[in-house]
Short mmCIF file of C-alpha atoms and ligand atoms in Angstrom, two decimals:
data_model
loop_
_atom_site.label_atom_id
_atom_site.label_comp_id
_atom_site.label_asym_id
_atom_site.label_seq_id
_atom_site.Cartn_x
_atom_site.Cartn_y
_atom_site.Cartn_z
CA UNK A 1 -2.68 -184.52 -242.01
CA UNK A 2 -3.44 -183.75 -238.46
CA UNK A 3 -0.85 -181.99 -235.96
CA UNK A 4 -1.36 -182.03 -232.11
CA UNK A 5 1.23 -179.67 -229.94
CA UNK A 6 1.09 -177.93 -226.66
CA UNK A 7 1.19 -174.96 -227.98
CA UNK A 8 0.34 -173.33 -231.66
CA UNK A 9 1.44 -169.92 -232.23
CA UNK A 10 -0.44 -168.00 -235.04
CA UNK A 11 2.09 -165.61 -236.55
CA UNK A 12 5.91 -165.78 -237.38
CA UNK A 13 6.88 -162.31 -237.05
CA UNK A 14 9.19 -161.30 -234.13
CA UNK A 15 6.60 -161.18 -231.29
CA UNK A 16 5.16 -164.85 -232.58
CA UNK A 17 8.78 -166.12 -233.07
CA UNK A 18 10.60 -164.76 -229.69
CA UNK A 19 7.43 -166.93 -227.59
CA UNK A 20 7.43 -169.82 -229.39
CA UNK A 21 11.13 -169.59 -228.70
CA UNK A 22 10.13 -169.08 -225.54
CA UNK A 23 8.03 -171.64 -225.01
CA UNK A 24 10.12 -174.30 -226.42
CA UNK A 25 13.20 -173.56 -223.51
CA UNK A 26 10.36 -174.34 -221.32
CA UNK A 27 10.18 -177.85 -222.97
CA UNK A 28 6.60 -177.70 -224.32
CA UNK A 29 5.94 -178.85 -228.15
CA UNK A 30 5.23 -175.83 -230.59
CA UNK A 31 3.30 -175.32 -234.09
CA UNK A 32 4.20 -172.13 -235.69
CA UNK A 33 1.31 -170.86 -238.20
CA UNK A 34 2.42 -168.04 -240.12
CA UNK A 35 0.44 -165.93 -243.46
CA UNK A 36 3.97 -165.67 -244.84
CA UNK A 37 5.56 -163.23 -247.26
CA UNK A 38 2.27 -161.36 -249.10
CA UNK A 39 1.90 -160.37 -245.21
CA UNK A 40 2.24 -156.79 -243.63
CA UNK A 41 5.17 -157.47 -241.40
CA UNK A 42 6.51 -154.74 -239.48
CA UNK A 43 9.77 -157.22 -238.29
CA UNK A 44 11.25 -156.68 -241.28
CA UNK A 45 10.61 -153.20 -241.45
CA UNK A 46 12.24 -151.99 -238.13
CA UNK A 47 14.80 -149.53 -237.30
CA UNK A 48 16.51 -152.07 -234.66
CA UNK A 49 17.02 -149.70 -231.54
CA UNK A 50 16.36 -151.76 -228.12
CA UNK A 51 15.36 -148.51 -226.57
CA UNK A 52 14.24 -147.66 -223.12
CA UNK A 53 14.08 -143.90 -222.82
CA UNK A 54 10.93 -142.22 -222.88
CA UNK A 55 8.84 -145.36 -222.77
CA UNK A 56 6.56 -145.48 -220.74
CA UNK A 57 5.97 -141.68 -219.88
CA UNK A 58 2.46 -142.02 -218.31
CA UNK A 59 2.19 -145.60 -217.81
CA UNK A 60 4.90 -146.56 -215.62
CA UNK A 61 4.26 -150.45 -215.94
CA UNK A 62 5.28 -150.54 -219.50
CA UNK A 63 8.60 -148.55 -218.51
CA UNK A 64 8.54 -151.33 -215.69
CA UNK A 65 8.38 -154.05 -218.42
CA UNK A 66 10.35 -151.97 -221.21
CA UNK A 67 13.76 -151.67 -218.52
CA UNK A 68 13.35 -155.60 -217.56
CA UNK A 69 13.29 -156.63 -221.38
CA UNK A 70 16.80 -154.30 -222.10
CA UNK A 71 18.18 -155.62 -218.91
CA UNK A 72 17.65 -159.55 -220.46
CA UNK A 73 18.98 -158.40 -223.82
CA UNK A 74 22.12 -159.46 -223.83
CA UNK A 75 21.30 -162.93 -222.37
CA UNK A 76 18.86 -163.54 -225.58
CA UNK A 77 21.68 -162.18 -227.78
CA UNK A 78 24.24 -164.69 -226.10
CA UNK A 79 21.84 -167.61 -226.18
CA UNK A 80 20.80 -167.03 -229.65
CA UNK A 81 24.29 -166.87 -230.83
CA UNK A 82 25.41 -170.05 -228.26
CA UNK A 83 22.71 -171.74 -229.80
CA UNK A 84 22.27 -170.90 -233.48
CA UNK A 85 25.73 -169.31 -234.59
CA UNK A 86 23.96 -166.15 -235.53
CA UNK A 87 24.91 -163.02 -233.84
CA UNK A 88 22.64 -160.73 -234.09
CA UNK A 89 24.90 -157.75 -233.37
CA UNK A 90 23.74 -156.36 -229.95
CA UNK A 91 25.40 -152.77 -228.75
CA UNK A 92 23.67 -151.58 -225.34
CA UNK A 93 26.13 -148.84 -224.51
CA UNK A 94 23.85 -146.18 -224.32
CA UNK A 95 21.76 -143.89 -227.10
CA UNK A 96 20.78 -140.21 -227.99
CA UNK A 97 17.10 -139.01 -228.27
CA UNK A 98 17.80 -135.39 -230.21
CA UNK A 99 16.14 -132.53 -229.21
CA UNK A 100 16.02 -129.59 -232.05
CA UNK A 101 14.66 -126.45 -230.32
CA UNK A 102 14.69 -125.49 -226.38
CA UNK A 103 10.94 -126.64 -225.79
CA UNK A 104 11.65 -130.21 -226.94
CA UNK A 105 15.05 -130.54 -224.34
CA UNK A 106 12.78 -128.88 -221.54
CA UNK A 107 9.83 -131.46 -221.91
CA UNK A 108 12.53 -133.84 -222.63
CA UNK A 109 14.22 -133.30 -218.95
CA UNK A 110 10.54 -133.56 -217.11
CA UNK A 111 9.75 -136.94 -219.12
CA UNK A 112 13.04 -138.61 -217.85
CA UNK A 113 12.73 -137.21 -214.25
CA UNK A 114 9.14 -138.37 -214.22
CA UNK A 115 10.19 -141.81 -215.60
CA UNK A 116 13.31 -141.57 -212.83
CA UNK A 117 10.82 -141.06 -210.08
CA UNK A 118 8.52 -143.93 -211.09
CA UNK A 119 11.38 -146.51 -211.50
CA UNK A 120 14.39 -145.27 -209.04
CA UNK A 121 17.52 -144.60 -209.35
CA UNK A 122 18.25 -147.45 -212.05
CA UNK A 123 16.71 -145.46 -214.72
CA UNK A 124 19.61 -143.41 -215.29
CA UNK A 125 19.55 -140.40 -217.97
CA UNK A 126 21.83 -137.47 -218.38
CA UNK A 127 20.34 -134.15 -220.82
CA UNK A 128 23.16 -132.74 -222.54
CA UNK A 129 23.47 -129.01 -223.91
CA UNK A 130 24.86 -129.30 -227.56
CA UNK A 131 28.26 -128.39 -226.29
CA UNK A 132 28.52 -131.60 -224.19
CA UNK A 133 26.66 -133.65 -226.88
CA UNK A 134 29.54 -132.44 -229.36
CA UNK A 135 32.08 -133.86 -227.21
CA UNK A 136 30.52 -137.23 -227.35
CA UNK A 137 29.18 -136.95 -230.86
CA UNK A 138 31.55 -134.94 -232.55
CA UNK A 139 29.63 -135.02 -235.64
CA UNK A 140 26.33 -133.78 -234.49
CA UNK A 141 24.82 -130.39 -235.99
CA UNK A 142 24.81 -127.20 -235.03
CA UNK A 143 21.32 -127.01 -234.91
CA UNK A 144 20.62 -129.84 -232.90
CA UNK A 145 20.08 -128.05 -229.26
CA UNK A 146 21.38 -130.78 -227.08
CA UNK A 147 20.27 -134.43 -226.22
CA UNK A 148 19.56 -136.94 -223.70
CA UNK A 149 21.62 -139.66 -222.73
CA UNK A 150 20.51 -143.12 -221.24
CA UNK A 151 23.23 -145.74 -220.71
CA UNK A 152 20.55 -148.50 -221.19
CA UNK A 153 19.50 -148.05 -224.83
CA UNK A 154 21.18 -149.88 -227.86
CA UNK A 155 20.70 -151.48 -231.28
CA UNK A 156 20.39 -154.69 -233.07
CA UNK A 157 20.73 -155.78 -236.29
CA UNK A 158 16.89 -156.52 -236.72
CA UNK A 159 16.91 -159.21 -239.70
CA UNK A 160 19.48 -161.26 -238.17
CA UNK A 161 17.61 -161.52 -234.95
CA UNK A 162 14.59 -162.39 -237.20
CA UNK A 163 16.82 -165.25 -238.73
CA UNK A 164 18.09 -165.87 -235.50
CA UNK A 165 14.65 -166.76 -233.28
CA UNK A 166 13.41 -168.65 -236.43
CA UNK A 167 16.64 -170.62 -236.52
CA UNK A 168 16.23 -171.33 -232.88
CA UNK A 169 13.18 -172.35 -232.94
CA UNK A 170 13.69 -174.63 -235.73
CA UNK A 171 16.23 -176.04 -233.85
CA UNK A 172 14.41 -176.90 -230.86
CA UNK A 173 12.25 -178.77 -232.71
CA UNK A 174 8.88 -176.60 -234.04
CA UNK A 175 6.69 -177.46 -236.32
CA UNK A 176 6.71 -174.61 -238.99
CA UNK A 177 3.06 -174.44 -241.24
CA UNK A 178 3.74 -171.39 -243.82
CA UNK A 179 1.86 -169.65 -246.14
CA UNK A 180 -1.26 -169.79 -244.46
CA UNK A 181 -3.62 -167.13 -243.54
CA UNK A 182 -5.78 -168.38 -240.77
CA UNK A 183 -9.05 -166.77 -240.38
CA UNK A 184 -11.45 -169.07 -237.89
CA UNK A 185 -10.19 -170.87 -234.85
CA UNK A 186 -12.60 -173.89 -233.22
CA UNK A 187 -12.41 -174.40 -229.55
CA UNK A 188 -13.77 -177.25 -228.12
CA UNK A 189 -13.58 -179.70 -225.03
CA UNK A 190 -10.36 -177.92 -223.99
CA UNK A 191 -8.99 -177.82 -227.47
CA UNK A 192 -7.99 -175.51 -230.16
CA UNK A 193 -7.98 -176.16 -233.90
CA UNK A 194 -6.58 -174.32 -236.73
CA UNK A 195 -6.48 -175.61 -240.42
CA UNK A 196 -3.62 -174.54 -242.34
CA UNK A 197 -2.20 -175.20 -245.68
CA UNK A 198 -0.18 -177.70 -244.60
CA UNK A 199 -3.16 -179.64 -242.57
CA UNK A 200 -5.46 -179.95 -239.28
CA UNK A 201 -3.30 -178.55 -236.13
CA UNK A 202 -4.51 -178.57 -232.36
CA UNK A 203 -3.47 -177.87 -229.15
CA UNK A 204 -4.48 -177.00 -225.59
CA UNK A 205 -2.86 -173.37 -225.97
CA UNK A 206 -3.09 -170.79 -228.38
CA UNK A 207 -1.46 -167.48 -229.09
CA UNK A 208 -2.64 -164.56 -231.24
CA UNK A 209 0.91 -163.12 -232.48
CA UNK A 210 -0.03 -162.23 -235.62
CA UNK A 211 0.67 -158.35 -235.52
CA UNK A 212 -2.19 -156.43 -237.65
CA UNK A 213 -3.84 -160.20 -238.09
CA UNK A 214 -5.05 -160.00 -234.38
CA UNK A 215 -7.65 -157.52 -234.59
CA UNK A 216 -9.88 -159.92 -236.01
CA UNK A 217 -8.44 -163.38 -234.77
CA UNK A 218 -9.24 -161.95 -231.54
CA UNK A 219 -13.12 -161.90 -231.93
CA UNK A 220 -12.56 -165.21 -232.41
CA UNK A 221 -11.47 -166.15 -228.80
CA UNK A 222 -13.49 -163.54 -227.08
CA UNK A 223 -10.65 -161.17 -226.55
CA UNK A 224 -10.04 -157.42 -228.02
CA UNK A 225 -7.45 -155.83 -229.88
CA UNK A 226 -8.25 -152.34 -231.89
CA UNK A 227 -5.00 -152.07 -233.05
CA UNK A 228 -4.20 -149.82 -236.44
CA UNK A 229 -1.65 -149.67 -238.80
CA UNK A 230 0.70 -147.06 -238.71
CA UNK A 231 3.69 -146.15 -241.24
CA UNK A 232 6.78 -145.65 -240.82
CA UNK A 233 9.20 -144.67 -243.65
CA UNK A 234 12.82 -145.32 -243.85
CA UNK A 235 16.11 -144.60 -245.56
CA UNK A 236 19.12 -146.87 -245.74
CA UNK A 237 22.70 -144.98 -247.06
CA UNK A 238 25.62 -146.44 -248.39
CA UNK A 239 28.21 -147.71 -246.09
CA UNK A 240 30.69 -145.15 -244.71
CA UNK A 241 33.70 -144.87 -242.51
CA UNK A 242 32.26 -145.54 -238.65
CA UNK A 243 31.60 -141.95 -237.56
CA UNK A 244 28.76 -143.02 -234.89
CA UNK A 245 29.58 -144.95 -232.10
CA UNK A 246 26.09 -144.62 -230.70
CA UNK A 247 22.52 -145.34 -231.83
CA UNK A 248 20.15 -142.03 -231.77
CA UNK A 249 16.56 -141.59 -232.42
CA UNK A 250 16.86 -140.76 -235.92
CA UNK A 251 20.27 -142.13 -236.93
CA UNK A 252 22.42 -145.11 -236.57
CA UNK A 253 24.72 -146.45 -238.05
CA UNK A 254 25.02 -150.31 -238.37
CA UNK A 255 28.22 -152.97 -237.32
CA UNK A 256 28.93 -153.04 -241.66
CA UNK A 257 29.18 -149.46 -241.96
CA UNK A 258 25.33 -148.80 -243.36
CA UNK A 259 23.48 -145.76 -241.89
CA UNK A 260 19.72 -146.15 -240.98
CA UNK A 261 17.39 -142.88 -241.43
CA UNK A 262 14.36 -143.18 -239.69
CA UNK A 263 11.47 -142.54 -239.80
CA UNK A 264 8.06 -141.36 -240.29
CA UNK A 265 4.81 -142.17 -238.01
CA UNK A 266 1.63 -141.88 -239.60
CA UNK A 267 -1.82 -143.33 -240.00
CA UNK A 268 -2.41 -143.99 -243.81
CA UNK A 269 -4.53 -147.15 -243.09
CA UNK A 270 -2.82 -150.59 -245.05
CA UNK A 271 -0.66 -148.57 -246.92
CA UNK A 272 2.77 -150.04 -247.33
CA UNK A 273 4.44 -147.58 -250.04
CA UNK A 274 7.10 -144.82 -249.77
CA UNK A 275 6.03 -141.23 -250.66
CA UNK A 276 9.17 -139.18 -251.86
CA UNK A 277 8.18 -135.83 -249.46
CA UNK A 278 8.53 -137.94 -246.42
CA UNK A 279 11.54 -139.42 -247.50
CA UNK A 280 12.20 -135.84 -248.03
CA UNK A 281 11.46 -134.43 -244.45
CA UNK A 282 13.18 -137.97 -242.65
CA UNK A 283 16.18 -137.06 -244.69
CA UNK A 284 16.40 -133.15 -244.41
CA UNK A 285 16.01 -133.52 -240.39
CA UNK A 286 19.45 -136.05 -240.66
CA UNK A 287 21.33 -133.90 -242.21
CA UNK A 288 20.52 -131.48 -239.53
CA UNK A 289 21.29 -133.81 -236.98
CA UNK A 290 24.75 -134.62 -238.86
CA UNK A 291 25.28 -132.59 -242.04
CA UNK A 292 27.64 -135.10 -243.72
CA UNK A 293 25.50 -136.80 -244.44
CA UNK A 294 23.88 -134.34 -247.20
CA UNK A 295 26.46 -136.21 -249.35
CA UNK A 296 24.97 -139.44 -248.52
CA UNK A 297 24.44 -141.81 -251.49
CA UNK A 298 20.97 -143.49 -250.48
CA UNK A 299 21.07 -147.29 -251.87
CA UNK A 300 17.05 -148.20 -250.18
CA UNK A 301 13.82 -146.75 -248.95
CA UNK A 302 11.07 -149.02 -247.60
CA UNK A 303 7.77 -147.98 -245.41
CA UNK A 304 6.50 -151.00 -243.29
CA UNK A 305 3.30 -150.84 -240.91
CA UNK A 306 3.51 -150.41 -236.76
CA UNK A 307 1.10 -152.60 -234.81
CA UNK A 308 -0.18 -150.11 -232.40
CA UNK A 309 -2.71 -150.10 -230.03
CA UNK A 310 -4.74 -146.77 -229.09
CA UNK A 311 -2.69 -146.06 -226.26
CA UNK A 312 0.43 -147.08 -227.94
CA UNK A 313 1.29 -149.54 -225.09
CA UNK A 314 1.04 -152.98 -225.29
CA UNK A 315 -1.50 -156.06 -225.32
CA UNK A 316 -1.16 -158.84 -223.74
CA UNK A 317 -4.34 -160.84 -222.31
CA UNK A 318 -5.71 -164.62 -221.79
CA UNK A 319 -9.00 -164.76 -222.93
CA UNK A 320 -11.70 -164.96 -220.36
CA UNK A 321 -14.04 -167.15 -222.15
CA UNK A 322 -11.63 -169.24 -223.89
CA UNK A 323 -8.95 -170.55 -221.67
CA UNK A 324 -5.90 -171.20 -222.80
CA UNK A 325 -5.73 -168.48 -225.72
CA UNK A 326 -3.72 -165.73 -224.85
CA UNK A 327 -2.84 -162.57 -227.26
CA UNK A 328 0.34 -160.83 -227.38
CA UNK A 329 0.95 -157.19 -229.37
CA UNK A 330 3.30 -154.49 -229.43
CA UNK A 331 4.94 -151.79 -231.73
CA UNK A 332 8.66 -152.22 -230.15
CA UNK A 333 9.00 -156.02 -230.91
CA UNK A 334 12.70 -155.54 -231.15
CA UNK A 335 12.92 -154.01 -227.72
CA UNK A 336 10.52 -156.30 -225.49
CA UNK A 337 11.69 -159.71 -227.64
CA UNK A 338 13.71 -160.69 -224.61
CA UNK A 339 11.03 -160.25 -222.23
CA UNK A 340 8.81 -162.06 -224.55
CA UNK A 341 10.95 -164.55 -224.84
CA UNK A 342 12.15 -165.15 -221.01
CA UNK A 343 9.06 -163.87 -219.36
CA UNK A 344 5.89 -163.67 -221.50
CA UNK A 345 6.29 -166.93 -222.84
CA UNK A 346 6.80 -168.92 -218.74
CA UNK A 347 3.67 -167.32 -218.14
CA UNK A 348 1.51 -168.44 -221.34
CA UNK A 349 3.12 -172.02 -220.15
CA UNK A 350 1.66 -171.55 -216.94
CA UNK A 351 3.82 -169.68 -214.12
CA UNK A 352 2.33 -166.70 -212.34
CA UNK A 353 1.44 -164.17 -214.79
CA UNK A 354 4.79 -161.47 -214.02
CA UNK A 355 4.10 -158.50 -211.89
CA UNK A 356 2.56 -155.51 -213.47
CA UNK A 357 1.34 -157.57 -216.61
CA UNK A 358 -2.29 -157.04 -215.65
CA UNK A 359 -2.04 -153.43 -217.01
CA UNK A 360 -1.75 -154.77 -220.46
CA UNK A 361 -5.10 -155.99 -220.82
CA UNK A 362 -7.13 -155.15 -224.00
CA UNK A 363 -9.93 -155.09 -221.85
CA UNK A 364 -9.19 -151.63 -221.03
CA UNK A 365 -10.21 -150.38 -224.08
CA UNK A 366 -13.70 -151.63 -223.53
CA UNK A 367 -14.17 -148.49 -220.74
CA UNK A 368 -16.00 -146.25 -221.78
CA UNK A 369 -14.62 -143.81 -218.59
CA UNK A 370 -10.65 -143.89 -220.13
CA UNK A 371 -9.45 -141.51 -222.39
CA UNK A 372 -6.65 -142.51 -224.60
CA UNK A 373 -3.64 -140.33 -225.37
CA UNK A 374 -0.56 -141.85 -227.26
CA UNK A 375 1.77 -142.71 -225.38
CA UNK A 376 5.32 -144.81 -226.48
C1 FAD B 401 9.45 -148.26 -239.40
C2 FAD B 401 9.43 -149.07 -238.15
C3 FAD B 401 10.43 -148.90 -237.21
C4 FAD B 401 10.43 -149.66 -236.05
N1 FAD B 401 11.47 -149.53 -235.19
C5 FAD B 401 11.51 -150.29 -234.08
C6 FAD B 401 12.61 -150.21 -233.20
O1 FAD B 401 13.57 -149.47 -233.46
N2 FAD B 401 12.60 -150.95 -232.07
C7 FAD B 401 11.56 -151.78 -231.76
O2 FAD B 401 11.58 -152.40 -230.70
N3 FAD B 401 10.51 -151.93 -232.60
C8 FAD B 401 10.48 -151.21 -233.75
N4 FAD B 401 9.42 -151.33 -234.61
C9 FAD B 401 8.33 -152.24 -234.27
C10 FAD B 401 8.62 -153.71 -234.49
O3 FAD B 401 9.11 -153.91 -235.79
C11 FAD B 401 7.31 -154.47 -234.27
O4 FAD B 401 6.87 -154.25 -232.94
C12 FAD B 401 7.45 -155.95 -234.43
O5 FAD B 401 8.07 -156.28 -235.62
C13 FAD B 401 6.06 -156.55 -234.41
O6 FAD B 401 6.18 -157.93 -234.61
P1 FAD B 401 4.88 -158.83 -234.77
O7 FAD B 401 5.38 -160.22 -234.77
O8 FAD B 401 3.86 -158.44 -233.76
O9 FAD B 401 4.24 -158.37 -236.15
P2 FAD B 401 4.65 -158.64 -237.66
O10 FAD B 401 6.09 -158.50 -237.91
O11 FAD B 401 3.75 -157.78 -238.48
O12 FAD B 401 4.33 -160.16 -237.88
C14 FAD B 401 3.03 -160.66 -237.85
C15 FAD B 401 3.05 -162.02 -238.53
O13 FAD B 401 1.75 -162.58 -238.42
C16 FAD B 401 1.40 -163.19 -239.63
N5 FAD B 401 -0.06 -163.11 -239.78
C17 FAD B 401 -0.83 -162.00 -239.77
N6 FAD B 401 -2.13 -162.30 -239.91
C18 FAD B 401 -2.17 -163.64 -240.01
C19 FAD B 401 -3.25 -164.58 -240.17
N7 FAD B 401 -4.53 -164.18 -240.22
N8 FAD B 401 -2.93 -165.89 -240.28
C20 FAD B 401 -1.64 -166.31 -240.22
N9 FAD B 401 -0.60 -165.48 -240.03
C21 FAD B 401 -0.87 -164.16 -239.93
C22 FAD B 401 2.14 -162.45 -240.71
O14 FAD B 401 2.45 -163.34 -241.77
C23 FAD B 401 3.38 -161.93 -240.01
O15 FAD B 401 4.52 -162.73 -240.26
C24 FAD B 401 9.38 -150.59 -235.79
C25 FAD B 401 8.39 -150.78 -236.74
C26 FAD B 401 8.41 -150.03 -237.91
C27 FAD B 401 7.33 -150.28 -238.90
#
C-alpha cells in the first residue's frame, strides 16, 4: 500500500505527537510513524512538572522559548480537553525548587536574578528562608534550608496528556503506521519516502521526532543530533490525604492523591532498569524534604531514558541539504509541548521560523571553538 501526506512525522512520543497535532490545526494531512512499545520512550517515563525556573541559566533563548511554552499551557490543556474529553490535569500555580544547604539557596538566588535580568520583570521568583517556606508548605523538613518560588511553574498528569495529543490527533484525521522502526529515509525530486510495516508513505515534509531514534535518522537527512541517553529513576507512593498543594523539584503529589519521587540523572548508556541504591538516595532526600513520608508505602519504581543533547538545550533544525526535513529534540517534552504544538509546528508548515529559534541548531555542535557545559 502506498500513503502520500503533507507531512510524515517519524516518532509518536510526546515531541512527535504535540507537532503532528500541531500541524494538523494548521490543516495539512499527517502520517504518524512510530517504533512502538519495545521502544525507549522517555514520555512515559516523566515526572510531569511544566517547569520554568532555572531553565535556561546561560542560554537565555531557551528560557525565552521555555516561559512562551508555560504561558500557552493552559490553552493546549483547554483545547485538548474541548476537543478530546481528556483532561489532562494542568495546575500552573506556582512550584518549589528545594535548596538543602546555604550554598545551593545562594547560587540559587544569582541563577533567578540572572534569568530575571535576561527576560524582565515577567520572570518573577521569590527565595524563601525555611521559615517562610514552612508557612506555605507546612510539611516541609527541617533540613530543607529554604526554597525558591516561581508563580509560573506547574504539573500535568503526563500519561493523560500522552493519551490526550494521540487522541487528538486521531481525531483530526492522521494516519497512524505502528510498530515500525524506520531506519533509511529516500529523498528524491522534492519527496520523502519511508517504508513502514504498514506500507510505502511519502510526503513533501518530514520530521525527525523520534527521541533517542534521531541520532542516526539524522545522518540520513544531512542534519546532526549527538544526543545520549540519560536515566532517570523514579518512585511512585500510595495515595494519601492531599498534603501538597504545590509541585516541587523532587516531590509532587498528583490530582488522585499519588505522590511522585523523582529522580535520578545519570549516564548509564541504554540502560532502562532500576538499581535499588538510587531508589535509595531519591527516597532518603524526600523524606528530608517531608519526613512523612518515611512511612510511605511505595506501590512502583520505573527508570526511563532523557533525550539530551550535550548542552542540555534543545534541537531543532531544517536540514540544509534536504529541504523540507526538519528535526525536533528535547529532554522537557512535557514543558515545551505547547510551544511545539502552537509554534514549532506553524513554522515546520511554513511561517517564519519564531524569533530566537535559530539558537537551537544542531549545527552548533559541529564547532570545534564551543565548549559545552550542561545546562537545563
Ligand atoms: C525520569 C524523567 C523525568 C522527566 N521529567 C520531565 C518533566 O518533569 N517535565 C518535562 O517537561 N520533561 C520531563 N522529562 C522529559 C520528557 O519526558 C521528554 O522530553 C519527552 O518525553 C521526550 O519525548 P520524545 O517524543 O522526544 O521522545 P520519546 O518519548 O522517547 O519518544 C520517541 C518515539 O520515537 C519512536 N522511535 C524511536 N526511534 C524510532 C525509529 N527509528 N523509527 C520509528 N520510531 C522511532 C519511539 O517508538 C518513541 O515512541 C523527563 C524524562 C525522564 C526520563
Amino acid at each position: 500500500m502506498s500513503y502520500d501526506s503533507d507531512v510524515i512525522v517519524l516518532g509518536a512520543g510526546l515531541v512527535g505527537s504535540a507537532i503532528a497535532y500541531g500541524l494538523l490545526r494548521q490543516g495539512l494531512t499527517v502520517t504518524v510513524i512510530d517504533e512502538g512499545d519495545i521502544a525507549f520512550r522517555a514520555s512515559r517515563g516523566n515526572f510531569g512538572l511544566v517547569w520554568v525556573q532555572g531553565k535556561g541559566w546561560g542560554y537565555s533563548q531557551y528560557a525565552h522559548w521555555t516561559m512562551s511554552s508555560a504561558e500557552l499551557w493552559p490553552e493546549l490543556a483547554a483545547d485538548l480537553r474541548d476537543e478530546t474529553g481528556v483532561d489532562v490535569e494542568l495546575r500552573q500555580d506556582g512550584g518549589f525548587h528545594f535548596c538543602l544547604n546555604e550554598q545551593e539557596l545562594s547560587e540559587r538566588a544569582d541563577r533567578l536574578a540572572w534569568l530575571q535580568h535576561e527576560i524582565g520583570p515577567s520572570y518573577q521568583f521569590e527565595m524563601l528562608d525555611q521559615a517562610a517556606l514552612k508557612e506555605k508548605l507546612p510539611g516541609v523538613g527541617a533540613q530543607v534550608t529554604g526554597a525558591s518560588y516561581t508563580p509560573m511553574d506547574g504539573h500535568v498528569n503526563p500519561l493523560k496528556l500522552f493519551h490526550a495529543l494521540h487522541q487528538a490527533c486521531n481525531d483530526r484525521g492522521a494516519r497512524r503506521h505502528v510498530n515500525s522502526h524506520i531506519d533509511q529515509v529516500h529523498y528524491a525530486d522534492g519527496r520523502y519516502t519511508v517504508r513502514s510495516s504498514q506500507g510505502v508513505c511519502t510526503a513533501s515534509r518530514l520530521i525527525l521526532a523520534a527521541g533517542l531514534g534521531n541520532k542516526d535518522l539524522a545522518r540520513e537527512v544531512g542534519l546532526h543530533a549527538p544526543i545520549v541517553p540519560n536515566q532517570g529513576q523514579v518512585l511512585i507512593g500510595e495515595r494519601v490525604a492531599p498534603f501538597l498543594t504545590h509541585p516541587t523539584i523532587f516531590v509532587r503529589q498528583t490530582g488522585e492523591g499519588s505522590i511522585q519521587i523523582g529522580d535520578s540523572m545519570e549516564e548509564c548508556g541504554l540502560d532502562d532498569t532500576t538499581r535499588t541504591d538510587v531508589l535509595a538516595g531519591i527516597a532518603r532526600r524526600a523524606i528530608v524534604c517531608f519526613p512523612q513520608l518515611a512511612d510511605l508505602n511505595v506501590v512502583r519504581t520505573w527508570a526511563a531514558l532523557r533525550i539530551m543533547s550535550p548542552d542540555g538545550f534543545p534541537i531543532y533544525q531544517e536540514s540544509p541539504t534536504h529541504p523540507g526535513a526538519f528535526l525536533a529534540t528535547c529532554h522537557s517534552g512535557v514543558t515545551l509541548a505547547a510551544a511545539h504544538a502552537f509554534r514549532l509546528a506553524p513554522w515546520i508548515a511554513g511561517q517564519p521560523m519564531p524569533e530566537g529559534l535559530d539558537a537551537f541548531s544542531g549545527d552548533r555542535f559541529l564547532d570545534p571553538k564551543r565548549e559545552f557545559h550542561h545546562g537545563h
